[in-house]
Coordinates of C-alpha atoms in Angstrom, one line a residue:
X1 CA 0.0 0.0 0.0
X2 CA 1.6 3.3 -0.8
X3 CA 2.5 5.3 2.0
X4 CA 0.9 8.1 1.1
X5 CA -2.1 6.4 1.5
X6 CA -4.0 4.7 4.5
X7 CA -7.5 3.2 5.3
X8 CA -9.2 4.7 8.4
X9 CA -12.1 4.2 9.9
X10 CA -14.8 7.0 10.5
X11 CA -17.5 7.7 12.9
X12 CA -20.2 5.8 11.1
X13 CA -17.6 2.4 10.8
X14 CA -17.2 3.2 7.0
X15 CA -13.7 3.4 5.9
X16 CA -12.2 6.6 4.6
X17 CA -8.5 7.5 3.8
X18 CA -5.8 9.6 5.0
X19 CA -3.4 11.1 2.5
X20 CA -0.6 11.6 4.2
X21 CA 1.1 14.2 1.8
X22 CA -2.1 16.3 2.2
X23 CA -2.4 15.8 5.8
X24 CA -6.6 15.0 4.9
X25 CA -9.0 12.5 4.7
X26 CA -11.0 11.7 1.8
X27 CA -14.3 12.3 3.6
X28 CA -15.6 13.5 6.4
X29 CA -13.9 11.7 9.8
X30 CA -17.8 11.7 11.6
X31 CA -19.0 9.4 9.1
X32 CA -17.8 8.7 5.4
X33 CA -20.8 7.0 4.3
X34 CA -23.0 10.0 6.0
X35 CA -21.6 12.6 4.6
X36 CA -21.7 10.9 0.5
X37 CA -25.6 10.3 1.3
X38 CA -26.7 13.4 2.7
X39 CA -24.3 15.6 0.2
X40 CA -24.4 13.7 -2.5
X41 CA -27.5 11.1 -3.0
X42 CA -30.1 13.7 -0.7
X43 CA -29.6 17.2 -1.8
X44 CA -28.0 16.6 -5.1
X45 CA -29.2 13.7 -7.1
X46 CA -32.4 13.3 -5.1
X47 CA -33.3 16.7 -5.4
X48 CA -32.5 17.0 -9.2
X49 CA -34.8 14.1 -9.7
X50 CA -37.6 15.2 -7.3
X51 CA -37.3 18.6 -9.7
X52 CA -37.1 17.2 -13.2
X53 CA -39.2 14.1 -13.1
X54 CA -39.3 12.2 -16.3
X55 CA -35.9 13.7 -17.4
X56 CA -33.7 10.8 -18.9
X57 CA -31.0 9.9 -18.5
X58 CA -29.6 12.2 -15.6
X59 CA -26.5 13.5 -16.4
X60 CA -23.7 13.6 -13.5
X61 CA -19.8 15.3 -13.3
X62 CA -18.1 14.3 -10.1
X63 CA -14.7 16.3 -9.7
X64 CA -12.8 13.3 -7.4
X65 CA -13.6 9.6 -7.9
X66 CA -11.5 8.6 -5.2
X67 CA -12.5 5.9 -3.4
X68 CA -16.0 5.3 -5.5
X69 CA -18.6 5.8 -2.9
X70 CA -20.2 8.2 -4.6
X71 CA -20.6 6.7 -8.2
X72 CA -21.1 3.3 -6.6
X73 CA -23.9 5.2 -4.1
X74 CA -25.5 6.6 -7.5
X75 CA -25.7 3.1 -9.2
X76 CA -27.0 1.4 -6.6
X77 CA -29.7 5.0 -7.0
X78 CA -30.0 4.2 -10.2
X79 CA -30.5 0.3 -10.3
X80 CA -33.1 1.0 -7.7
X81 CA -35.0 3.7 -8.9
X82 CA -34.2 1.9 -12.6
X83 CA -33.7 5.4 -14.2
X84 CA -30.7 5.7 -16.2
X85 CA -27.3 7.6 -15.3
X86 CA -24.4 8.4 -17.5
X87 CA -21.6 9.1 -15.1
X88 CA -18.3 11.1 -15.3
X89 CA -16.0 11.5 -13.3
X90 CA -12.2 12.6 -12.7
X91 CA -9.4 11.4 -11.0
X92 CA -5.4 12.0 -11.5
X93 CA -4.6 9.5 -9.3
X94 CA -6.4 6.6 -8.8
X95 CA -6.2 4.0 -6.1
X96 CA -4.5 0.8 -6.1
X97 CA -6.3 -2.4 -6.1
X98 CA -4.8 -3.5 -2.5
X99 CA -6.5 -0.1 -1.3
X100 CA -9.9 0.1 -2.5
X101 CA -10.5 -3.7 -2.2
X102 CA -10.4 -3.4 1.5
X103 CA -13.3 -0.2 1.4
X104 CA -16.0 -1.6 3.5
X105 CA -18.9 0.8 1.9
X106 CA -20.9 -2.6 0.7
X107 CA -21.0 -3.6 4.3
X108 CA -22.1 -1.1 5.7
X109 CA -26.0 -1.1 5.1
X110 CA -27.4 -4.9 4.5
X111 CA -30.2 -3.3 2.5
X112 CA -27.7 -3.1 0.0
X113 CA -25.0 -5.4 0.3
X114 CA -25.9 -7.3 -2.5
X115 CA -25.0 -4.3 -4.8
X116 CA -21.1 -5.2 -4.0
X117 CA -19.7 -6.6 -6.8
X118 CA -20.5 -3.7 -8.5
X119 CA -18.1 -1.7 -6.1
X120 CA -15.0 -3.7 -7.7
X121 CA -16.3 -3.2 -11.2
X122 CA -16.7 0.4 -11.3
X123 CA -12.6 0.4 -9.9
X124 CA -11.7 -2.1 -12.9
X125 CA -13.4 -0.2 -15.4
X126 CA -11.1 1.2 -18.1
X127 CA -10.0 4.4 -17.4
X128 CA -10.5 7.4 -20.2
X129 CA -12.8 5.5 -21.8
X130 CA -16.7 5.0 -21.7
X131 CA -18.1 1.7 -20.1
X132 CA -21.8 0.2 -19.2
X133 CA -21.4 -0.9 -15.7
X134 CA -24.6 -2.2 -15.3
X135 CA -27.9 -1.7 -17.0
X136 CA -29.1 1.6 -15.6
X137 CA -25.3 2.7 -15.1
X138 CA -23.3 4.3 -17.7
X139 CA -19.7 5.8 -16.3
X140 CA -16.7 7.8 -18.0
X141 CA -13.9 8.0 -15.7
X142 CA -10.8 10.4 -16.7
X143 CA -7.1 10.2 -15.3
X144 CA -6.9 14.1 -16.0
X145 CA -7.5 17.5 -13.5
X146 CA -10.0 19.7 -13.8
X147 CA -8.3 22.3 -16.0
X148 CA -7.4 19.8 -18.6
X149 CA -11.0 17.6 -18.6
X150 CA -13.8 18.0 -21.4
X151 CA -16.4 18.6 -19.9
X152 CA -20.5 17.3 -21.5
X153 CA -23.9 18.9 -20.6
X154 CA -24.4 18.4 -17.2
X155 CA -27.1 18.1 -14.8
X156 CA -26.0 17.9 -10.9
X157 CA -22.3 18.0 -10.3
X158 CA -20.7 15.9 -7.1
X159 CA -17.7 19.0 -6.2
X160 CA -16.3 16.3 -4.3
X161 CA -12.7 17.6 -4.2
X162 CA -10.4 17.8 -1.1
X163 CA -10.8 20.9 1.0
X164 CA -10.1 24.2 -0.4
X165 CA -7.1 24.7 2.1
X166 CA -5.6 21.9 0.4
X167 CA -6.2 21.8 -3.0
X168 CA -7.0 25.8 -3.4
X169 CA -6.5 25.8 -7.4
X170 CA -10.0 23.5 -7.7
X171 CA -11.8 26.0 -5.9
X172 CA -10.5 29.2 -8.3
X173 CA -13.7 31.3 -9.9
X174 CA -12.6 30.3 -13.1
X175 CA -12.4 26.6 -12.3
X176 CA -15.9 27.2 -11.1
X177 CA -17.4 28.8 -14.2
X178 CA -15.7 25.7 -16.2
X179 CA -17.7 23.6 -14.2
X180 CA -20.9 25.8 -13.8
X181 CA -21.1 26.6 -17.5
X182 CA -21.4 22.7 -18.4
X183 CA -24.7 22.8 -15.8
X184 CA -27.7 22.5 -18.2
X185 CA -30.5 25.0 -17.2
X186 CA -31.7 23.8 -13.3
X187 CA -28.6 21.8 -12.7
X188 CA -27.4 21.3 -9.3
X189 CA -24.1 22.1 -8.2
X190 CA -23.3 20.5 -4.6
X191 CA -20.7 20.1 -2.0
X192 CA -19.8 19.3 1.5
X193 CA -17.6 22.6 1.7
X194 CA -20.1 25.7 3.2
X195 CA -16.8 28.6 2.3
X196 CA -18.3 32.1 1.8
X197 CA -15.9 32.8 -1.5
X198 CA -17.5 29.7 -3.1
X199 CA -21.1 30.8 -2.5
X200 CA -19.7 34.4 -3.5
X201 CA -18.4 32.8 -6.4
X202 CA -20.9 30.5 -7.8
X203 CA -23.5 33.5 -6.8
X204 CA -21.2 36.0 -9.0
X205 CA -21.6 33.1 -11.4
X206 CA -25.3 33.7 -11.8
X207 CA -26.5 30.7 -9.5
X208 CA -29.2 30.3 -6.5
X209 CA -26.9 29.8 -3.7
X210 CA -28.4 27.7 -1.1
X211 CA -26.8 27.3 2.7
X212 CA -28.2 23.8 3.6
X213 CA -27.2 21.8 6.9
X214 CA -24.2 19.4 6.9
X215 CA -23.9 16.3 7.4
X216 CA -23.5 14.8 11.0
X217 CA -20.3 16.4 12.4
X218 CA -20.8 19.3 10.0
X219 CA -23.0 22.2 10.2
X220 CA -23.8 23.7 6.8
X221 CA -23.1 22.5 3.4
X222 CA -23.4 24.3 -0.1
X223 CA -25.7 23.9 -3.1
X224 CA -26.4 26.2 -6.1
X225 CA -28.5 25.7 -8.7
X226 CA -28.4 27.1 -12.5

């Protein structure tokens, strides 16, 4: 396992990880799991869907696949709900298999469990290249940053990179307006980070800014809507 990298275990008993070089965790140390659900699933692609019923297929841009939660979250959505998703997402570093095959996200609700072996096959998916992952499930995943990818039509975006104070040159205006102008008209934009110069920003932008609560552990969270 690279020493950069190590499993930990949050609140909730999901797994996270600690990048060492970083000095931050992937997610949320109260709960992993928590925060992908309430962020992610409730006020972004539950919302969208709630908004736009009958739109198909939803469209989703995830800036940070890391350690899969949240695509495998939305296929396991998806499967359920049997509406299709196209899925892209970027990541210039991907795990390793001896990292992510010890994640324990399948385990963690049995409701669901038996949506695992999906987990593994969105990680062994070919990378910069489009793959069906399962029948409701359609995923692009790029090794490439932000400021290089090529970015499609959009309808809710995951801004699930690490913290501003860490990776500040994801969180520029202008990276924002790359990202904003892919939104198609009522697209969500949503993240765990609640920063007043990224509500500034994405307001500047010409978005609704919303200050929502955060996840357990967290007290407010961000969306914006086009």
């Amino acid at each position: 396992m690279s020493q950069e990298i190590k499993i930990i275990t949050t609140e909730d008993g999901s797994h996270s990880l600690y990048h060492a070089g970083l000095n931050e965790t992937y997610h949320s140390f109260h709960g992993a799991y928590r925060e992908s659900v309430h962020v992610f699933m409730l006020y972004g692609l539950e919302t969208w869907f709630m908004r736009n019923p009958g739109v198909q297929p939803i469209r989703i841009f995830e800036v940070g696949f890391g350690t899969g939660l949240n695509a495998w979250l939305t296929l396991v959505w998806a499967e359920q709900n049997k509406i299709p998703v196209l899925y892209h997402s970027i990541e210039p570093f991907p795990l390793e298999k001896e990292i992510y095959s010890q994640l324990n996200y399948t385990e963690v609700d049995e409701t669901i469990m038996h949506y695992k072996p999906y987990f593994e096959r969105l990680h062994q998916a070919p990378w910069n290249e489009g793959a069906i992952v399962s029948e409701y499930f359609n995923m692009k995943k790029d090794i490439t940053t932000l400021e290089e990818v090529q970015l499609y039509p959009t309808d809710v975006v995951f801004f699930d990179a690490f913290a501003p104070s860490k990776q500040p040159e994801l969180w520029t205006k202008t990276m924002l307006e790359k990202v904003t102008e892919s939104m198609n008209s009522g697209g969500i934009f949503t993240t765990y980070c609640a920063m007043g110069q990224l509500k500034r920003d994405l307001k500047d932008l010409g978005l609704t800014v919303e200050t929502l609560p955060g996840p357990p552990g967290k007290k407010e969270m961000t969306r914006a809507v086009k």
